[in-house]
CSV table of C-alpha atoms in Angstrom, one decimal:
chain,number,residue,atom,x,y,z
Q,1,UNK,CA,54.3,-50.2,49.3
Q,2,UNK,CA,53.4,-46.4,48.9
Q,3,UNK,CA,50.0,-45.7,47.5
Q,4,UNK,CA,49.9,-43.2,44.9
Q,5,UNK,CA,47.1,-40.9,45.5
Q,6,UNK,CA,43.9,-42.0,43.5
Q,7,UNK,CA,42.6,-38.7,41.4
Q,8,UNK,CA,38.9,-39.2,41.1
Q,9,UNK,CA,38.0,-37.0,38.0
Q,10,UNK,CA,34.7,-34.7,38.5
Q,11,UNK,CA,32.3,-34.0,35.6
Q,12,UNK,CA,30.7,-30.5,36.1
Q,13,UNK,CA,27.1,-30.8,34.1
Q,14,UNK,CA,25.9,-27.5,34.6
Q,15,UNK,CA,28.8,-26.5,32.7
Q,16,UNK,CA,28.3,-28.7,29.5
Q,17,UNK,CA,24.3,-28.3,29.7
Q,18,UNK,CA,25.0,-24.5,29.7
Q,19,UNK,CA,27.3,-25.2,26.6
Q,20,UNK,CA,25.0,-27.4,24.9
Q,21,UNK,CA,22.1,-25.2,25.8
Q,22,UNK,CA,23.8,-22.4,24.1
Q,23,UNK,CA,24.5,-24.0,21.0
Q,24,UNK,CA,20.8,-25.2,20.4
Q,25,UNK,CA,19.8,-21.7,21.2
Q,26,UNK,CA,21.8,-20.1,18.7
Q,27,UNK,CA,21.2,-22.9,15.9
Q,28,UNK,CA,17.8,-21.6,16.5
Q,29,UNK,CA,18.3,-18.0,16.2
Q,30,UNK,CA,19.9,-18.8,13.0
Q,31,UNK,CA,17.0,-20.9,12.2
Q,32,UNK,CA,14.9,-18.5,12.7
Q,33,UNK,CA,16.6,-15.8,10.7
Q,34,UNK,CA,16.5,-18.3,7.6
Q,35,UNK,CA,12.7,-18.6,8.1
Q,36,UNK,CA,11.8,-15.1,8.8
Q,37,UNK,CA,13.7,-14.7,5.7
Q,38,UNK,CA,11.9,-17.1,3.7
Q,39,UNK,CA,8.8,-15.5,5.0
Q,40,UNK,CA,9.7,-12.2,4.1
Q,41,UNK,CA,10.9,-12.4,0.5
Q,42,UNK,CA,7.4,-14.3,-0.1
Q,43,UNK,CA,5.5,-10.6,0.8
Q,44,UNK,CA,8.1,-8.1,-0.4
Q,45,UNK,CA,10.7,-8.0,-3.2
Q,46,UNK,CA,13.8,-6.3,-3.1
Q,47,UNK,CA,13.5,-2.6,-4.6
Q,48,UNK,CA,13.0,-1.6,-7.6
Q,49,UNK,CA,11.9,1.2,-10.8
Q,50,UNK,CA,9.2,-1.0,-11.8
Q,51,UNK,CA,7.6,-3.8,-9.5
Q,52,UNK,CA,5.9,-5.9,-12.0
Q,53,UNK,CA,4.1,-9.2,-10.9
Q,54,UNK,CA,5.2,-11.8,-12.2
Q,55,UNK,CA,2.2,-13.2,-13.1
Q,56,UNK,CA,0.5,-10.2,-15.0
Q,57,UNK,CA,0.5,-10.4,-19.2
Q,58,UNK,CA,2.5,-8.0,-21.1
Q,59,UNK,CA,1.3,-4.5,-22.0
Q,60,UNK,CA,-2.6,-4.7,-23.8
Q,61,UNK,CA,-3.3,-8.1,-22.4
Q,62,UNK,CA,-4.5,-10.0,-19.3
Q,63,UNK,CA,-5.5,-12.8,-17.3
Q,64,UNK,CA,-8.5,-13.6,-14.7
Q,65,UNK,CA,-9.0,-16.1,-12.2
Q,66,UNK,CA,-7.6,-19.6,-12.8
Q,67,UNK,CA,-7.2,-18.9,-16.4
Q,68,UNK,CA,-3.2,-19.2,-17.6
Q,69,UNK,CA,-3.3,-17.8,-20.7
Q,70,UNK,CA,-4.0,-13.9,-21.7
Q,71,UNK,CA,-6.0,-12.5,-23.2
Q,72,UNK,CA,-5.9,-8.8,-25.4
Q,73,UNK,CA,-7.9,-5.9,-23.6
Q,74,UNK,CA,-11.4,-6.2,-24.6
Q,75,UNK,CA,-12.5,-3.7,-27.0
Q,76,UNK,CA,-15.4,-1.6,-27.5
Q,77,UNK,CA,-17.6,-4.1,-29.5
Q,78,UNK,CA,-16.4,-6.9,-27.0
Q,79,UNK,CA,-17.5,-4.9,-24.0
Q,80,UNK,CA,-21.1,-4.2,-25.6
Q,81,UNK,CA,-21.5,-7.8,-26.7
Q,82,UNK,CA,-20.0,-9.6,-23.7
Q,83,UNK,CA,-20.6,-7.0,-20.2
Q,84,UNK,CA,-23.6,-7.4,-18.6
Q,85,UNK,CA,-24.3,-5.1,-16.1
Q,86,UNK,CA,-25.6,-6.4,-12.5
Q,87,UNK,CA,-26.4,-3.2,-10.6
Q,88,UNK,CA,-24.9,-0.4,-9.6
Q,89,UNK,CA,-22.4,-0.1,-6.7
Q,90,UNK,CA,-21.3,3.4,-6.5
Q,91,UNK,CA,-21.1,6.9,-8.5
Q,92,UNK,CA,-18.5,9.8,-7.9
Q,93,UNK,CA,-17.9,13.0,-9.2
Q,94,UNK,CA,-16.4,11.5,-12.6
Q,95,UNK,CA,-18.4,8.1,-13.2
Q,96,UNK,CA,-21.0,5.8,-12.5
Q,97,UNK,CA,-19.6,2.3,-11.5
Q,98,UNK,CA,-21.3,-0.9,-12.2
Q,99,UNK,CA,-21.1,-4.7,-11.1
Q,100,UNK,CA,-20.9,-6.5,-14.0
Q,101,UNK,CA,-20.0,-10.0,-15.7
Q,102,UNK,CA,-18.3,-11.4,-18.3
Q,103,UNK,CA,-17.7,-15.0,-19.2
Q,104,UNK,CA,-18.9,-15.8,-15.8
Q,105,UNK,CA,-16.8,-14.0,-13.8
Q,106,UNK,CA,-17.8,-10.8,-11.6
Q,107,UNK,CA,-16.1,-7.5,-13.4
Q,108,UNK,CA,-16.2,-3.7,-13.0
Q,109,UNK,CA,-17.8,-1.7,-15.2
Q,110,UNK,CA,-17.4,2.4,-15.2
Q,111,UNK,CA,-19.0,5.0,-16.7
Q,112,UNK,CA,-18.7,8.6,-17.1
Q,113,UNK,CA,-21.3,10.5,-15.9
Q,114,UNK,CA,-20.4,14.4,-16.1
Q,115,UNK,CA,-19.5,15.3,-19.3
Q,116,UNK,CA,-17.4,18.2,-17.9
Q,117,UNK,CA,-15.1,16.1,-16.7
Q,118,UNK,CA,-14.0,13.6,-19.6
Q,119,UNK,CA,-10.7,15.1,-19.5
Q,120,UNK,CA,-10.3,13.6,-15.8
Q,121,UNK,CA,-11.8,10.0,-16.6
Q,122,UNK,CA,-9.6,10.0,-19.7
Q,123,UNK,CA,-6.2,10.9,-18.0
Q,124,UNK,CA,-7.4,8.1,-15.3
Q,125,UNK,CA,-7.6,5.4,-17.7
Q,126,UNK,CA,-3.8,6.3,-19.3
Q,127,UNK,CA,-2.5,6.1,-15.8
Q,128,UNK,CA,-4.6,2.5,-15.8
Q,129,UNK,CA,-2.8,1.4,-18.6
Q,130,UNK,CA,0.7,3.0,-18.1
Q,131,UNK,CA,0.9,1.8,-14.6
Q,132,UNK,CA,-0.1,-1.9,-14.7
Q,133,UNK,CA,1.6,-3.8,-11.3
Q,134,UNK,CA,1.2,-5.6,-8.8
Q,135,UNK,CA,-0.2,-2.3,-7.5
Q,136,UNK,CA,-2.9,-1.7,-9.1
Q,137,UNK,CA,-6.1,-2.5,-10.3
Q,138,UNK,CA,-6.4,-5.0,-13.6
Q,139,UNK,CA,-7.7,-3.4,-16.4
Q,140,UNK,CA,-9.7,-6.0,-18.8
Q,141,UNK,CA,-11.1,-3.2,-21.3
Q,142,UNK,CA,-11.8,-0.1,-22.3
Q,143,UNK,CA,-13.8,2.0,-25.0
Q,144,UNK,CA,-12.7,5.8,-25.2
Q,145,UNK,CA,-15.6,6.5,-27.6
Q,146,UNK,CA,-18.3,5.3,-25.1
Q,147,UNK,CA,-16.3,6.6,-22.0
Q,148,UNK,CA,-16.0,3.1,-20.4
Q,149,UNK,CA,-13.5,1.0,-18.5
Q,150,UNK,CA,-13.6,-2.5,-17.2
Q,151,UNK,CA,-11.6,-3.7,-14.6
Q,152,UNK,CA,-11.1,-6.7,-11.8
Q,153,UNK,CA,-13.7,-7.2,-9.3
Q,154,UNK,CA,-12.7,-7.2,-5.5
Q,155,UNK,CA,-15.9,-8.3,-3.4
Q,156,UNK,CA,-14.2,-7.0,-0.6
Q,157,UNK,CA,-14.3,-3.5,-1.8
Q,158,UNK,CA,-12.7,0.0,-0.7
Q,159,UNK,CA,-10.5,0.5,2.3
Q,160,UNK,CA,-13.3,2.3,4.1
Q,161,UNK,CA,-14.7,-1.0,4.7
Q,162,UNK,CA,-11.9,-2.8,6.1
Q,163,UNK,CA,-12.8,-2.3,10.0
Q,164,UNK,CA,-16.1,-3.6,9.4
Q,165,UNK,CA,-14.6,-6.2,7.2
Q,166,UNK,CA,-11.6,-7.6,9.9
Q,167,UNK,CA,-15.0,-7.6,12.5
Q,168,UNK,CA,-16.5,-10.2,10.6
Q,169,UNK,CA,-16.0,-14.1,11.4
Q,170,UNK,CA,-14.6,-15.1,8.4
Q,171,UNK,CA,-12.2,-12.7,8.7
Q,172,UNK,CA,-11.6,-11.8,12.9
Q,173,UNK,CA,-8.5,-13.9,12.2
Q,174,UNK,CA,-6.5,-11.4,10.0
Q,175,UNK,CA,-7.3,-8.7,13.1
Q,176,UNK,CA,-3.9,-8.8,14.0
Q,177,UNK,CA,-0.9,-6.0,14.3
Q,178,UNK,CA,0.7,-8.1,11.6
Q,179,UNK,CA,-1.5,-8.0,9.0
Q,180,UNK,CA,-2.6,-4.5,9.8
Q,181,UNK,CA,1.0,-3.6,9.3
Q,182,UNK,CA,1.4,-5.6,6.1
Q,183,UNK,CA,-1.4,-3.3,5.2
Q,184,UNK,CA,0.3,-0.2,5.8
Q,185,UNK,CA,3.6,-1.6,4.1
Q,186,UNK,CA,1.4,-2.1,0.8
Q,187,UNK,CA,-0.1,1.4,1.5
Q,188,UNK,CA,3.5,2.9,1.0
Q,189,UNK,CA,4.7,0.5,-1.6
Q,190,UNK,CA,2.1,2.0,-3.6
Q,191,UNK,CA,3.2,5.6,-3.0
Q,192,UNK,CA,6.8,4.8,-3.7
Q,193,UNK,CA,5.6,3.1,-6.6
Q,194,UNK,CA,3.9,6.0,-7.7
Q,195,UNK,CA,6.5,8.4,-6.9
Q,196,UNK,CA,8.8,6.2,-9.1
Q,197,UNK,CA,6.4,5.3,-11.7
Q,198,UNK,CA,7.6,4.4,-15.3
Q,199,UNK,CA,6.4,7.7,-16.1
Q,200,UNK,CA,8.1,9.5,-13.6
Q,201,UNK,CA,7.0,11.4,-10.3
Q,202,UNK,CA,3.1,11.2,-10.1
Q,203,UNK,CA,1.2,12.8,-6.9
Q,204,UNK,CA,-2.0,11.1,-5.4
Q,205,UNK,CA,-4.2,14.2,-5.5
Q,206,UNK,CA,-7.9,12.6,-4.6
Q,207,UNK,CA,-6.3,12.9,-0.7
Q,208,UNK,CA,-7.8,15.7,0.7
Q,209,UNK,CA,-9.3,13.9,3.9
Q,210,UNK,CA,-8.8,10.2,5.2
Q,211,UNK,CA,-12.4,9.1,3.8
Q,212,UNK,CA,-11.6,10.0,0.4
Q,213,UNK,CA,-7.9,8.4,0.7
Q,214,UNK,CA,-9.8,5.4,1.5
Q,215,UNK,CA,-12.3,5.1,-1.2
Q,216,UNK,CA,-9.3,5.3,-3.8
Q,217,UNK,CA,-7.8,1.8,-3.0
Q,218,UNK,CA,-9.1,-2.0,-2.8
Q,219,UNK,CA,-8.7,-4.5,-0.1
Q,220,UNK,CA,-8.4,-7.8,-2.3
Q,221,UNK,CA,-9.6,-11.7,-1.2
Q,222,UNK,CA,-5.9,-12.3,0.3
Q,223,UNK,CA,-5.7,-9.2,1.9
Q,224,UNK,CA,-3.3,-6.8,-0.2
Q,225,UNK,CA,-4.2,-3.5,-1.2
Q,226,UNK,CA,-4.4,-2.1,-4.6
Q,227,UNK,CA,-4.7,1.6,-5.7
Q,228,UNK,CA,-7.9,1.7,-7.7
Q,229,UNK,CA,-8.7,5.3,-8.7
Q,230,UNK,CA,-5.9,7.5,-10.9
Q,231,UNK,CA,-8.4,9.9,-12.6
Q,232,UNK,CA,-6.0,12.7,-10.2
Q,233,UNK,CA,-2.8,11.5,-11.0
Q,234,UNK,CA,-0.3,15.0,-11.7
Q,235,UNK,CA,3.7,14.9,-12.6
Q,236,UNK,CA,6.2,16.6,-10.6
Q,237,UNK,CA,9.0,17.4,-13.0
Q,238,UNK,CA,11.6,19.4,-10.9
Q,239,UNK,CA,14.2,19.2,-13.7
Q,240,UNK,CA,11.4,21.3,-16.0
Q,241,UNK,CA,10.7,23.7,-13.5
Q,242,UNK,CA,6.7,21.5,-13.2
Q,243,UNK,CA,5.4,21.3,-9.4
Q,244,UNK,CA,1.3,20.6,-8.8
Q,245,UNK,CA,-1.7,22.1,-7.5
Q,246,UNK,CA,-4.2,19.6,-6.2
Q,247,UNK,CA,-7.4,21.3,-7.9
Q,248,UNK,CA,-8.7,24.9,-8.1
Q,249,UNK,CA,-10.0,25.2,-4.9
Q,250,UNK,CA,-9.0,26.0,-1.5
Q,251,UNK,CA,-8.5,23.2,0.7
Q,252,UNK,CA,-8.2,23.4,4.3
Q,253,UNK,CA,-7.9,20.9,7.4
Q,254,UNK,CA,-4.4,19.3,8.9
Q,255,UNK,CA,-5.1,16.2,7.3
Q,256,UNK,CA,-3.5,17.9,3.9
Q,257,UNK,CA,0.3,19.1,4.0
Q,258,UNK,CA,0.6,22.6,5.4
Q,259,UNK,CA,2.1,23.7,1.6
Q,260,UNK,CA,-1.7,22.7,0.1
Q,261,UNK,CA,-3.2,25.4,2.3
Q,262,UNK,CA,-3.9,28.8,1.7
Q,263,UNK,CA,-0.7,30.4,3.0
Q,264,UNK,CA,-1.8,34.1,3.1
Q,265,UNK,CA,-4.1,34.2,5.9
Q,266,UNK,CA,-8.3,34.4,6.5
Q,267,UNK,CA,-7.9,38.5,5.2
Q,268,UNK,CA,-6.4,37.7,1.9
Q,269,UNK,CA,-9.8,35.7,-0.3
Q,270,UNK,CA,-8.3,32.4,-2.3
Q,271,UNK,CA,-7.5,32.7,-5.5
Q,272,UNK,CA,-6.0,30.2,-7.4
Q,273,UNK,CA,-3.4,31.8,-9.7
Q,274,UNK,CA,-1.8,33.1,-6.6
Q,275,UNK,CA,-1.8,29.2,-4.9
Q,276,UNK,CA,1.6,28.3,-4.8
Q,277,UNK,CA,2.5,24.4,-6.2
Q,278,UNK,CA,3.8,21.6,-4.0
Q,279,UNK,CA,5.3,18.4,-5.0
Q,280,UNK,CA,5.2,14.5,-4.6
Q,281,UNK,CA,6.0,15.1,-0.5
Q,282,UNK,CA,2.4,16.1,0.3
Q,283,UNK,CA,1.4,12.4,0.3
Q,284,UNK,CA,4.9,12.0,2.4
Q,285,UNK,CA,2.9,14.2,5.4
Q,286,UNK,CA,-0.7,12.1,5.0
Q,287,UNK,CA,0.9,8.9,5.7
Q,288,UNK,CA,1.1,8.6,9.6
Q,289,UNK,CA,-2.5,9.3,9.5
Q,290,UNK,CA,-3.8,6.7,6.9
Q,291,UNK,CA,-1.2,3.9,8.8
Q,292,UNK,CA,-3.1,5.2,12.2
Q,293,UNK,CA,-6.1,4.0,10.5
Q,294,UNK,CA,-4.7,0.5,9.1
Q,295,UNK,CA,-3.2,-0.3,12.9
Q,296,UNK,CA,-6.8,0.1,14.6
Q,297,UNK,CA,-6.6,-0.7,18.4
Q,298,UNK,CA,-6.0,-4.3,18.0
Q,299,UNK,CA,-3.5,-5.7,20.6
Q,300,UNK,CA,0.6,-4.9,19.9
Q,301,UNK,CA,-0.7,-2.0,18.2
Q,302,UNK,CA,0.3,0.5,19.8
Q,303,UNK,CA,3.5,-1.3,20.2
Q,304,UNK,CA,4.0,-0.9,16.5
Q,305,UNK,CA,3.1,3.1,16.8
Q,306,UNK,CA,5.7,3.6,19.0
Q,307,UNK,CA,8.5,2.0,16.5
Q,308,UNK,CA,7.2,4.1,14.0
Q,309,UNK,CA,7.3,7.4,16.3
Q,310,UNK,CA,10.1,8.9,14.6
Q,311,UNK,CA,9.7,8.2,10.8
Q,312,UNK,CA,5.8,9.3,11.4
Q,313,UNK,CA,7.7,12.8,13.2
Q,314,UNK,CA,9.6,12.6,9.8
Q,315,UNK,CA,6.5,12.6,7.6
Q,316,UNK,CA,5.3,15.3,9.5
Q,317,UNK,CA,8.3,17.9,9.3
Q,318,UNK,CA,6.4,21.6,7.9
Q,319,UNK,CA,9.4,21.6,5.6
Q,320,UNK,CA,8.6,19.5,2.7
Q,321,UNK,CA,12.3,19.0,1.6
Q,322,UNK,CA,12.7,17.5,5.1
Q,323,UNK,CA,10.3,14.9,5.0
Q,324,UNK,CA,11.8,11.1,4.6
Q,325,UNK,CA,11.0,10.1,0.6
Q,326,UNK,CA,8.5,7.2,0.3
Q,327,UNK,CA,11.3,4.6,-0.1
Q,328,UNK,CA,12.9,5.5,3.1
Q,329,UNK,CA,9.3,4.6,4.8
Q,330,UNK,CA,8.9,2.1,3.4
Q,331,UNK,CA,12.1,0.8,4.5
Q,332,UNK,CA,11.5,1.7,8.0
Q,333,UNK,CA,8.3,-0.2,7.9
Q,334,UNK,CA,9.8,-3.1,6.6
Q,335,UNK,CA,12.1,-3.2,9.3
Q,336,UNK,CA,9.9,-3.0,12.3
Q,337,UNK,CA,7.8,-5.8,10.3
Q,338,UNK,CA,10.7,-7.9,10.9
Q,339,UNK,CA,11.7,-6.8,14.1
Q,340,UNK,CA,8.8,-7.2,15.9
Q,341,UNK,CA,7.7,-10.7,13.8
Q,342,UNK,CA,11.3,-12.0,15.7
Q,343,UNK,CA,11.0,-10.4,18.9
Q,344,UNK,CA,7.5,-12.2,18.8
Q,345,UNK,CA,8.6,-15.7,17.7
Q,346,UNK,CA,11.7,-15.3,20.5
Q,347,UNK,CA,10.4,-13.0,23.2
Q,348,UNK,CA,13.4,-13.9,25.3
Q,349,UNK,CA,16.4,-14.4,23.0
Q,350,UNK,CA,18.4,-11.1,24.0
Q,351,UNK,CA,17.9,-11.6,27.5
Q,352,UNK,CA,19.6,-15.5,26.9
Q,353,UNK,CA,22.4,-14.4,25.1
């Protein structure tokens, strides 16, 4: 009897681990994806006119620390009866600014202190009020008669500390590209917020060097960053004709936009009437410089310089009308964030697939 030949049937693993392999690989990229995400939308919310916080009161009230209900702005009778100054922590051109408490909770108490310039402390405190976000500092009170305003206390202070403050113990674990980034993100969400304010197009003037950039914003506890100063706060108005001038003096350096400077040469002496205006794009050109600052020299920063090469090239076209608009960095930024936050958690992902 003929045998029939006997087939022996071969299994090929590498084959079917390769497959499986695969398929676990790209469950996790998609994994991923949903979780960086999830992480994302918890920092940044789509865009928007207004980005109000959620948690802030309507317009004329607030709330601080763990306390859930609002309470009305305080008035000038509540300030006198219920402030009490600590000490003083600093005093600018405009005002005098005191730590203070109320109810037993650290506040901020300013006060003007030249006279000359009430026009400047007033327009500062209607920018307060009109722009109330996420964004900016709380306002608790105010008394126009007495030339006061109270606002939220941030121990942590201005942006000129932050390299200090990222050197200290508590705090060496936020020294990272990421959170220096997600510094630099706020940074420009506030400048598209500004440029897209409820009351239009509004130009950060106090920017004349990277010091005094600095000292207008607050680092806070959780490390965001709030715009704190608005007393030079001008509308651009291109529909009526209404550019800016950044005060009535010359002012000089590469840190401001080449449209700020004198553009009629060392023979011709400044004079102001003869300045021409500039628009909302002059804080479009200081922007690679004040993210240079939030990136430091940490490790994977330079990393993140190089992805912003060309929008910071952008920024710094001599053509104003060629510059990017804040929203378009801000975009950009975004992006790298989440590029680089997936290239970290899967360093070898495009070489697998």
């Amino acid at each position: 009897m003929e045998k029939k030949p006997h087939f022996v049937r071969r299994e090929f693993p590498p084959r079917e681990v390769s497959s499986v392999s695969l398929a676990l690989l790209l469950a996790a990229v998609v994994l991923l994806n949903a979780l960086l995400y999830l992480y994302l939308n918890k920092f940044y919310i789509s865009s928007g006119r207004a980005e109000t916080d959620p948690g802030l009161c309507s317009f004329g009230y607030f709330k601080l620390g763990a306390v859930k209900n609002c309470s009305p702005w305080l008035s000038c009778e509540a300030i006198n009866r219920e402030v009490r100054k600590l000490k003083c922590v600093g005093e600018g051109a405009v005002k005098k600014v005191f730590l203070s408490e109320w109810k037993e909770n650290k506040v901020v108490l300013s006060q003007l202190t030249n006279a000359e310039l009430k026009e400047d402390f007033l327009h500062g405190l209607k920018m307060l009020k009109a722009l109330q976000s996420k964004h900016v500092v709380r306002l608790l009170g105010y008394c126009e008669q007495q030339f006061t305003i109270l606002t939220e206390y941030h121990p942590l202070g201005s942006l000129r500390g932050l390299n200090e403050t990222l050197h200290m113990p508590k705090y060496k674990g936020m020294n990272t590209w990421h959170r220096r980034l997600m510094l630099a993100i706020d940074y420009v969400s506030i400048i598209r917020y500004l440029h897209s304010s409820p009351l239009g197009t509004l130009v950060m003037c106090d920017s004349n060097d990277l010091d005094k950039v600095l000292s207008q914003y607050l680092l806070t506890s959780d490390f965001h960053v709030l715009v704190n100063d608005l007393d030079a706060l001008p509308l651009v108005n291109r529909s009526a004709g209404r550019l800016v001038k950044c005060g009535h003096r010359e002012l000089r350096g590469d840190f401001v936009a080449p449209e700020q400077r004198w553009p009629y040469g060392e023979e011709v002496p400044f004079e102001d009437d003869l300045m021409p205006p500039y628009d909302e794009k002059t804080d479009i050109w200081k922007i690679p410089d004040v993210s240079n600052f939030f990136l430091g020299h940490v490790e994977g920063s330079d990393i993140v310089r190089l992805h912003l090469f060309d929008i910071h090239a952008a920024c710094k076209k001599k053509d104003p009308a060629e510059r990017p608009s804040a929203q378009e960095v801000l975009d950009t930024y975004r992006k790298v964030l989440t590029l680089l936050i997936r290239e970290a958690a899967m360093p070898g992902t495009r070489e697998m697939l």
